[in-house]
């Protein structure tokens, strides 16, 4: 998606350790006009696929998923919570996830009332790197006997194993921008 | 706002300890059509007031604030982060906040790049009870020498001191539904 790539080129900051900072428009301050353009693009890529619900994870996925719902006939959006492994009650589906960026383990948690059997779920997140969060969401969807139709990502770090981890689960990945490498302060797209 | 009150009557669950659970449409699963109606109502209530930016706090404020931006000419949305009192760097404004619901203390954190001097800021949150989060956001806005125009709330617990705490700061409160009491599983509005 050219518009998004240009925005990343203009405002993204490359930091040591393969970190791309896009907090001026994606995950701290949010550019809602851009989110709507992203919504249109996701809609186009999901052409002909029935989507019953959008599932994302707090916090940075929420804004994108909410705007996206408008492009999918206002289907409900559910955001999974990240909980530092407390005792889980019977009311929830949960999946253990490793966060490499934050170097900790947490649980992805969704109340059982909000994913129903056979529902066709579009999973959305802002970043894809190692794929742990997305795989946790896929796990939760399958626990509910629902169907993960696709994982939609805004920015994919193409040099990390996230995509192949998700594809191993049999779920297709749609990323709006795929980064080939981050080098000397520059972003190179695939 | 009648539509919202009806939704609360239909789907809200009153739990012991003055807890109102509205996770089927507000803060776990989200009804984006309703969010747009809330956006229209906030816009009406802010009639004639210039708004440069919307500020909210992760996680449940994000969906509402994002949709709301569309009703205010797509002004940028910033969500403050909740950080369990780490060392704060010089790049951020922060304010210490007590969470009564979760019985812990955290910092409301916003990068300095995202609130500018003299900007007119609309603060948004899903719930108002003791007003701690909203007062933390007001504090952050004032550290930046920006102006908190109003605090917009979806559901206010009118029997708790949040409103008066915010008004003490000289900031008006606009709530879409004000609860008078929660009793025997029933919600009574003001």
Short mmCIF file of C-alpha atoms in Angstrom, two decimals:
data_model
loop_
_atom_site.label_atom_id
_atom_site.label_comp_id
_atom_site.label_asym_id
_atom_site.label_seq_id
_atom_site.Cartn_x
_atom_site.Cartn_y
_atom_site.Cartn_z
CA UNK A 1 0.00 0.00 0.00
CA UNK A 2 1.89 3.00 -1.37
CA UNK A 3 0.27 5.64 0.87
CA UNK A 4 1.30 3.72 3.98
CA UNK A 5 4.82 3.07 2.72
CA UNK A 6 5.26 6.78 2.04
CA UNK A 7 4.04 7.61 5.52
CA UNK A 8 6.53 5.12 6.98
CA UNK A 9 9.33 6.63 4.87
CA UNK A 10 8.42 10.14 6.01
CA UNK A 11 7.68 9.61 9.68
CA UNK A 12 9.12 6.24 10.68
CA UNK A 13 12.26 6.20 12.78
CA UNK A 14 14.69 3.31 12.63
CA UNK A 15 16.27 2.58 15.99
CA UNK A 16 19.03 0.13 16.93
CA UNK A 17 17.88 -3.48 17.30
CA UNK A 18 15.70 -3.54 14.17
CA UNK A 19 13.11 -1.30 15.80
CA UNK A 20 10.84 0.79 13.61
CA UNK A 21 9.10 3.57 15.50
CA UNK A 22 5.84 4.72 13.93
CA UNK A 23 4.24 6.25 16.99
CA UNK A 24 3.36 9.50 15.21
CA UNK A 25 0.58 7.85 13.20
CA UNK A 26 0.07 4.22 14.20
CA UNK A 27 0.50 3.23 17.83
CA UNK A 28 0.57 6.24 20.11
CA UNK A 29 -0.75 9.10 18.01
CA UNK A 30 -3.19 7.78 15.38
CA UNK A 31 -3.98 9.11 11.91
CA UNK A 32 -7.62 8.12 11.49
CA UNK A 33 -7.85 9.24 7.85
CA UNK A 34 -4.98 6.88 7.05
CA UNK A 35 -6.71 4.14 9.09
CA UNK A 36 -9.72 4.49 6.80
CA UNK A 37 -7.53 4.10 3.73
CA UNK A 38 -6.05 1.00 5.36
CA UNK A 39 -9.62 -0.19 5.98
CA UNK A 40 -10.44 0.13 2.27
CA UNK A 41 -7.30 -1.79 1.33
CA UNK A 42 -8.02 -4.64 3.78
CA UNK A 43 -11.57 -4.79 2.42
CA UNK A 44 -10.20 -5.12 -1.12
CA UNK A 45 -7.81 -7.89 -0.09
CA UNK A 46 -10.61 -9.81 1.63
CA UNK A 47 -12.82 -9.54 -1.49
CA UNK A 48 -15.46 -12.24 -1.54
CA UNK A 49 -14.62 -13.54 1.93
CA UNK A 50 -17.37 -13.47 4.52
CA UNK A 51 -16.25 -11.93 7.80
CA UNK A 52 -18.45 -12.17 10.91
CA UNK A 53 -16.16 -10.53 13.42
CA UNK A 54 -12.84 -8.75 13.80
CA UNK A 55 -10.49 -9.84 16.57
CA UNK A 56 -7.52 -7.82 17.71
CA UNK A 57 -5.38 -7.38 20.81
CA UNK A 58 -4.92 -4.43 23.14
CA UNK A 59 -3.73 -1.78 22.84
CA UNK A 60 -2.42 -0.71 19.43
CA UNK A 61 -4.65 -3.00 17.39
CA UNK A 62 -7.86 -1.46 18.72
CA UNK A 63 -7.94 1.78 16.72
CA UNK A 64 -7.29 0.05 13.40
CA UNK A 65 -9.77 -2.76 14.08
CA UNK A 66 -12.50 -0.29 15.07
CA UNK A 67 -12.15 1.76 11.89
CA UNK A 68 -11.88 -1.44 9.85
CA UNK A 69 -15.26 -2.64 11.10
CA UNK A 70 -16.87 0.23 9.16
CA UNK A 71 -15.54 -1.26 5.94
CA UNK A 72 -16.98 -4.69 6.81
CA UNK A 73 -20.61 -3.71 7.42
CA UNK A 74 -19.96 -2.79 11.05
CA UNK A 75 -19.21 -6.32 12.22
CA UNK A 76 -18.45 -6.45 15.96
CA UNK A 77 -14.85 -5.93 17.04
CA UNK A 78 -13.41 -7.86 19.96
CA UNK A 79 -10.13 -6.97 21.55
CA UNK A 80 -8.26 -9.65 23.45
CA UNK A 81 -6.72 -8.61 26.72
CA UNK A 82 -3.13 -9.19 27.72
CA UNK A 83 -3.02 -10.56 31.21
CA UNK A 84 0.13 -11.37 33.11
CA UNK A 85 -0.74 -15.01 33.72
CA UNK A 86 -3.24 -14.77 36.54
CA UNK A 87 -5.61 -17.60 37.36
CA UNK A 88 -7.88 -17.97 34.39
CA UNK A 89 -11.54 -18.55 35.02
CA UNK A 90 -13.78 -20.85 33.00
CA UNK A 91 -15.46 -17.96 31.24
CA UNK A 92 -12.48 -17.23 29.00
CA UNK A 93 -10.39 -18.67 26.20
CA UNK A 94 -6.73 -17.99 26.73
CA UNK A 95 -3.41 -18.71 25.10
CA UNK A 96 0.08 -18.19 26.47
CA UNK A 97 2.26 -15.85 24.45
CA UNK A 98 5.89 -14.79 24.55
CA UNK A 99 6.58 -11.12 23.87
CA UNK A 100 10.07 -10.70 22.46
CA UNK A 101 9.92 -6.90 22.38
CA UNK A 102 8.96 -6.71 26.03
CA UNK A 103 10.77 -9.88 27.01
CA UNK A 104 7.92 -11.33 28.99
CA UNK A 105 5.19 -13.92 28.90
CA UNK A 106 1.51 -13.07 29.04
CA UNK A 107 -1.88 -14.57 28.30
CA UNK A 108 -4.11 -13.52 25.43
CA UNK A 109 -7.61 -13.62 26.90
CA UNK A 110 -11.09 -13.44 25.33
CA UNK A 111 -14.39 -13.99 27.06
CA UNK A 112 -16.13 -17.08 25.68
CA UNK A 113 -19.31 -15.10 25.01
CA UNK A 114 -17.60 -13.11 22.27
CA UNK A 115 -16.39 -15.82 19.91
CA UNK A 116 -18.98 -18.26 18.69
CA UNK A 117 -18.68 -21.61 16.99
CA UNK A 118 -18.27 -21.38 13.19
CA UNK A 119 -17.87 -17.60 13.19
CA UNK A 120 -15.50 -16.39 10.49
CA UNK A 121 -12.92 -14.19 12.19
CA UNK A 122 -10.52 -11.67 10.70
CA UNK A 123 -7.54 -11.19 13.03
CA UNK A 124 -5.93 -7.73 12.97
CA UNK A 125 -2.73 -6.34 14.48
CA UNK A 126 -0.47 -3.37 13.89
CA UNK A 127 2.85 -5.23 13.69
CA UNK A 128 4.01 -8.70 12.72
CA UNK A 129 7.46 -9.79 13.83
CA UNK A 130 7.70 -13.23 15.47
CA UNK A 131 3.99 -13.87 15.14
CA UNK A 132 3.45 -14.81 18.78
CA UNK A 133 0.47 -12.53 19.39
CA UNK A 134 -1.20 -13.55 16.12
CA UNK A 135 -0.66 -17.26 16.84
CA UNK A 136 -2.16 -16.73 20.31
CA UNK A 137 -5.23 -15.17 18.70
CA UNK A 138 -5.50 -18.04 16.18
CA UNK A 139 -5.31 -20.49 19.09
CA UNK A 140 -8.12 -18.68 20.91
CA UNK A 141 -10.31 -18.63 17.77
CA UNK A 142 -9.82 -22.36 17.28
CA UNK A 143 -10.56 -23.13 20.94
CA UNK A 144 -13.94 -21.53 20.23
CA UNK A 145 -14.33 -23.75 17.13
CA UNK A 146 -14.51 -20.59 15.05
CA UNK A 147 -12.56 -20.03 11.85
CA UNK A 148 -9.56 -17.71 11.50
CA UNK A 149 -10.09 -16.45 7.92
CA UNK A 150 -6.90 -14.39 7.72
CA UNK A 151 -4.45 -12.35 9.72
CA UNK A 152 -4.37 -8.70 8.58
CA UNK A 153 -1.24 -6.76 9.50
CA UNK A 154 -0.33 -3.12 8.99
CA UNK A 155 3.48 -3.48 9.07
CA UNK A 156 5.23 -6.81 8.67
CA UNK A 157 8.89 -7.26 9.44
CA UNK A 158 9.59 -9.55 6.53
CA UNK A 159 12.97 -10.55 7.93
CA UNK A 160 11.39 -12.17 11.00
CA UNK A 161 9.55 -15.50 11.13
CA UNK A 162 6.01 -14.22 11.90
CA UNK A 163 4.51 -14.96 8.48
CA UNK A 164 5.77 -18.52 8.29
CA UNK A 165 4.62 -19.22 11.87
CA UNK A 166 1.09 -18.10 10.96
CA UNK A 167 1.07 -19.92 7.62
CA UNK A 168 2.13 -23.08 9.45
CA UNK A 169 -1.22 -22.77 11.25
CA UNK A 170 -2.92 -22.78 7.84
CA UNK A 171 -3.98 -19.15 8.01
CA UNK A 172 -3.15 -16.63 5.24
CA UNK A 173 -1.44 -13.33 6.07
CA UNK A 174 -2.29 -9.98 4.45
CA UNK A 175 0.20 -7.22 5.26
CA UNK A 176 -0.17 -3.66 3.99
CA UNK A 177 3.58 -2.98 4.12
CA UNK A 178 6.33 -5.58 4.26
CA UNK A 179 9.77 -4.48 5.38
CA UNK A 180 12.73 -6.20 3.79
CA UNK A 181 15.36 -4.65 6.03
CA UNK A 182 16.08 -1.76 8.36
CA UNK A 183 19.58 -0.45 7.77
CA UNK A 184 21.46 2.70 8.72
CA UNK A 185 18.29 4.55 9.57
CA UNK A 186 16.62 3.55 6.28
CA UNK A 187 13.53 1.42 5.67
CA UNK A 188 13.67 -0.96 2.70
CA UNK A 189 10.40 -2.53 1.59
CA UNK A 190 9.94 -5.86 -0.18
CA UNK B 1 -28.35 9.70 25.22
CA UNK B 2 -31.39 7.42 25.01
CA UNK B 3 -29.91 4.86 22.57
CA UNK B 4 -26.98 4.26 24.90
CA UNK B 5 -29.16 4.05 28.01
CA UNK B 6 -31.33 1.45 26.31
CA UNK B 7 -28.26 -0.55 25.34
CA UNK B 8 -27.05 -0.43 28.96
CA UNK B 9 -30.49 -1.53 30.19
CA UNK B 10 -30.56 -4.42 27.71
CA UNK B 11 -27.00 -5.68 27.91
CA UNK B 12 -25.43 -4.23 31.06
CA UNK B 13 -24.86 -6.56 34.00
CA UNK B 14 -24.83 -5.24 37.54
CA UNK B 15 -22.35 -7.09 39.73
CA UNK B 16 -21.67 -6.81 43.46
CA UNK B 17 -19.54 -3.83 44.46
CA UNK B 18 -21.26 -1.26 42.22
CA UNK B 19 -19.77 -2.82 39.11
CA UNK B 20 -21.53 -2.37 35.80
CA UNK B 21 -20.36 -4.78 33.13
CA UNK B 22 -20.84 -3.54 29.58
CA UNK B 23 -18.25 -5.68 27.88
CA UNK B 24 -20.65 -6.86 25.17
CA UNK B 25 -20.60 -3.46 23.41
CA UNK B 26 -18.14 -1.06 25.05
CA UNK B 27 -14.90 -2.40 26.46
CA UNK B 28 -14.20 -5.92 25.25
CA UNK B 29 -16.55 -6.43 22.33
CA UNK B 30 -17.28 -3.11 20.62
CA UNK B 31 -20.40 -1.96 18.76
CA UNK B 32 -18.94 0.42 16.18
CA UNK B 33 -22.33 1.60 14.88
CA UNK B 34 -23.19 2.70 18.42
CA UNK B 35 -19.76 4.34 18.72
CA UNK B 36 -20.64 6.45 15.68
CA UNK B 37 -23.89 7.53 17.30
CA UNK B 38 -21.91 8.45 20.41
CA UNK B 39 -19.55 10.40 18.16
CA UNK B 40 -22.45 12.44 16.75
CA UNK B 41 -23.70 13.16 20.27
CA UNK B 42 -20.27 14.29 21.53
CA UNK B 43 -19.97 16.51 18.45
CA UNK B 44 -23.33 18.11 19.25
CA UNK B 45 -22.32 18.71 22.87
CA UNK B 46 -19.04 20.34 21.80
CA UNK B 47 -20.90 22.63 19.35
CA UNK B 48 -18.88 25.74 18.58
CA UNK B 49 -15.79 24.54 20.46
CA UNK B 50 -12.59 24.18 18.49
CA UNK B 51 -10.87 20.83 19.07
CA UNK B 52 -7.33 20.21 17.81
CA UNK B 53 -6.75 16.76 19.22
CA UNK B 54 -8.43 13.93 21.11
CA UNK B 55 -6.59 12.37 24.04
CA UNK B 56 -7.60 9.07 25.60
CA UNK B 57 -6.02 6.27 27.61
CA UNK B 58 -5.39 2.63 26.78
CA UNK B 59 -7.13 0.33 26.31
CA UNK B 60 -10.91 0.84 26.37
CA UNK B 61 -10.84 4.54 25.41
CA UNK B 62 -9.09 3.90 22.09
CA UNK B 63 -11.98 2.56 20.03
CA UNK B 64 -14.34 5.37 21.01
CA UNK B 65 -11.71 8.09 20.52
CA UNK B 66 -10.78 6.75 17.09
CA UNK B 67 -14.37 6.77 15.83
CA UNK B 68 -14.94 10.16 17.46
CA UNK B 69 -12.11 11.71 15.46
CA UNK B 70 -14.21 11.19 12.31
CA UNK B 71 -16.85 13.52 13.75
CA UNK B 72 -14.23 16.19 14.49
CA UNK B 73 -12.68 16.55 11.03
CA UNK B 74 -10.28 13.67 11.61
CA UNK B 75 -8.20 15.41 14.28
CA UNK B 76 -5.33 13.24 15.52
CA UNK B 77 -6.04 10.85 18.39
CA UNK B 78 -3.40 10.21 21.04
CA UNK B 79 -3.69 7.41 23.54
CA UNK B 80 -1.81 7.71 26.79
CA UNK B 81 -0.07 4.59 27.99
CA UNK B 82 -0.41 3.09 31.44
CA UNK B 83 3.00 2.22 32.75
CA UNK B 84 3.66 0.58 36.09
CA UNK B 85 5.96 3.32 37.39
CA UNK B 86 9.19 2.61 35.56
CA UNK B 87 11.88 5.22 35.20
CA UNK B 88 10.43 7.97 33.07
CA UNK B 89 12.61 9.50 30.41
CA UNK B 90 12.68 13.18 29.51
CA UNK B 91 10.74 12.61 26.31
CA UNK B 92 7.42 12.09 28.08
CA UNK B 93 4.83 13.86 30.19
CA UNK B 94 3.58 11.64 32.96
CA UNK B 95 1.21 11.74 35.89
CA UNK B 96 0.79 9.27 38.71
CA UNK B 97 -2.65 7.74 39.02
CA UNK B 98 -4.39 5.47 41.50
CA UNK B 99 -6.65 2.81 40.04
CA UNK B 100 -9.36 1.89 42.53
CA UNK B 101 -10.84 -0.86 40.36
CA UNK B 102 -7.50 -2.59 39.99
CA UNK B 103 -6.14 -1.43 43.34
CA UNK B 104 -2.81 -0.28 42.00
CA UNK B 105 -0.82 2.78 41.08
CA UNK B 106 0.39 3.50 37.57
CA UNK B 107 1.68 6.34 35.42
CA UNK B 108 -0.25 7.95 32.59
CA UNK B 109 2.38 8.59 29.93
CA UNK B 110 2.33 10.65 26.71
CA UNK B 111 5.29 11.45 24.49
CA UNK B 112 6.00 15.18 24.48
CA UNK B 113 5.94 15.27 20.68
CA UNK B 114 2.21 14.57 20.67
CA UNK B 115 0.80 17.40 22.77
CA UNK B 116 1.75 20.90 21.71
CA UNK B 117 1.49 24.21 23.50
CA UNK B 118 -1.93 25.88 23.18
CA UNK B 119 -3.55 22.87 21.52
CA UNK B 120 -7.19 22.47 22.46
CA UNK B 121 -7.63 18.92 23.69
CA UNK B 122 -10.79 16.86 24.14
CA UNK B 123 -10.19 14.11 26.71
CA UNK B 124 -12.21 10.91 26.23
CA UNK B 125 -12.73 7.84 28.38
CA UNK B 126 -15.25 5.03 28.60
CA UNK B 127 -16.00 5.23 32.33
CA UNK B 128 -15.91 7.92 35.00
CA UNK B 129 -15.90 6.81 38.63
CA UNK B 130 -13.29 8.43 40.87
CA UNK B 131 -11.87 10.55 38.09
CA UNK B 132 -8.27 9.53 38.65
CA UNK B 133 -7.48 8.64 35.05
CA UNK B 134 -9.16 11.80 33.71
CA UNK B 135 -7.33 14.00 36.24
CA UNK B 136 -4.06 12.36 35.21
CA UNK B 137 -4.81 13.21 31.59
CA UNK B 138 -5.68 16.82 32.50
CA UNK B 139 -2.39 17.05 34.38
CA UNK B 140 -0.47 15.80 31.34
CA UNK B 141 -2.26 18.28 29.03
CA UNK B 142 -1.40 21.16 31.35
CA UNK B 143 2.24 20.09 31.67
CA UNK B 144 2.34 20.59 27.90
CA UNK B 145 0.75 24.05 28.30
CA UNK B 146 -2.14 22.84 26.18
CA UNK B 147 -5.79 23.37 27.04
CA UNK B 148 -8.15 20.64 28.26
CA UNK B 149 -11.42 21.78 26.65
CA UNK B 150 -13.63 19.11 28.18
CA UNK B 151 -13.72 15.55 29.45
CA UNK B 152 -16.11 13.38 27.43
CA UNK B 153 -17.31 10.21 29.13
CA UNK B 154 -19.50 7.38 27.89
CA UNK B 155 -20.79 6.13 31.26
CA UNK B 156 -20.50 8.18 34.45
CA UNK B 157 -21.11 6.68 37.86
CA UNK B 158 -22.93 9.69 39.25
CA UNK B 159 -22.68 8.40 42.79
CA UNK B 160 -18.88 8.57 42.78
CA UNK B 161 -16.76 11.74 43.01
CA UNK B 162 -15.22 11.76 39.51
CA UNK B 163 -17.22 14.69 38.13
CA UNK B 164 -16.49 17.00 41.06
CA UNK B 165 -12.78 16.07 40.97
CA UNK B 166 -12.60 17.07 37.31
CA UNK B 167 -14.68 20.22 37.77
CA UNK B 168 -12.33 21.24 40.59
CA UNK B 169 -9.66 21.34 37.89
CA UNK B 170 -11.82 23.81 35.98
CA UNK B 171 -12.68 21.37 33.20
CA UNK B 172 -16.29 20.64 32.16
CA UNK B 173 -17.56 17.05 31.96
CA UNK B 174 -19.87 15.71 29.24
CA UNK B 175 -21.24 12.25 29.95
CA UNK B 176 -23.52 10.38 27.59
CA UNK B 177 -25.16 8.35 30.38
CA UNK B 178 -25.09 9.16 34.09
CA UNK B 179 -25.91 6.40 36.51
CA UNK B 180 -27.72 7.40 39.68
CA UNK B 181 -27.49 4.03 41.37
CA UNK B 182 -26.96 0.33 40.78
CA UNK B 183 -29.29 -1.70 42.92
CA UNK B 184 -30.45 -5.30 42.97
CA UNK B 185 -29.25 -5.92 39.45
CA UNK B 186 -30.95 -2.77 38.13
CA UNK B 187 -29.43 0.34 36.58
CA UNK B 188 -31.05 3.66 37.53
CA UNK B 189 -30.11 6.71 35.47
CA UNK B 190 -30.09 10.34 36.60
#
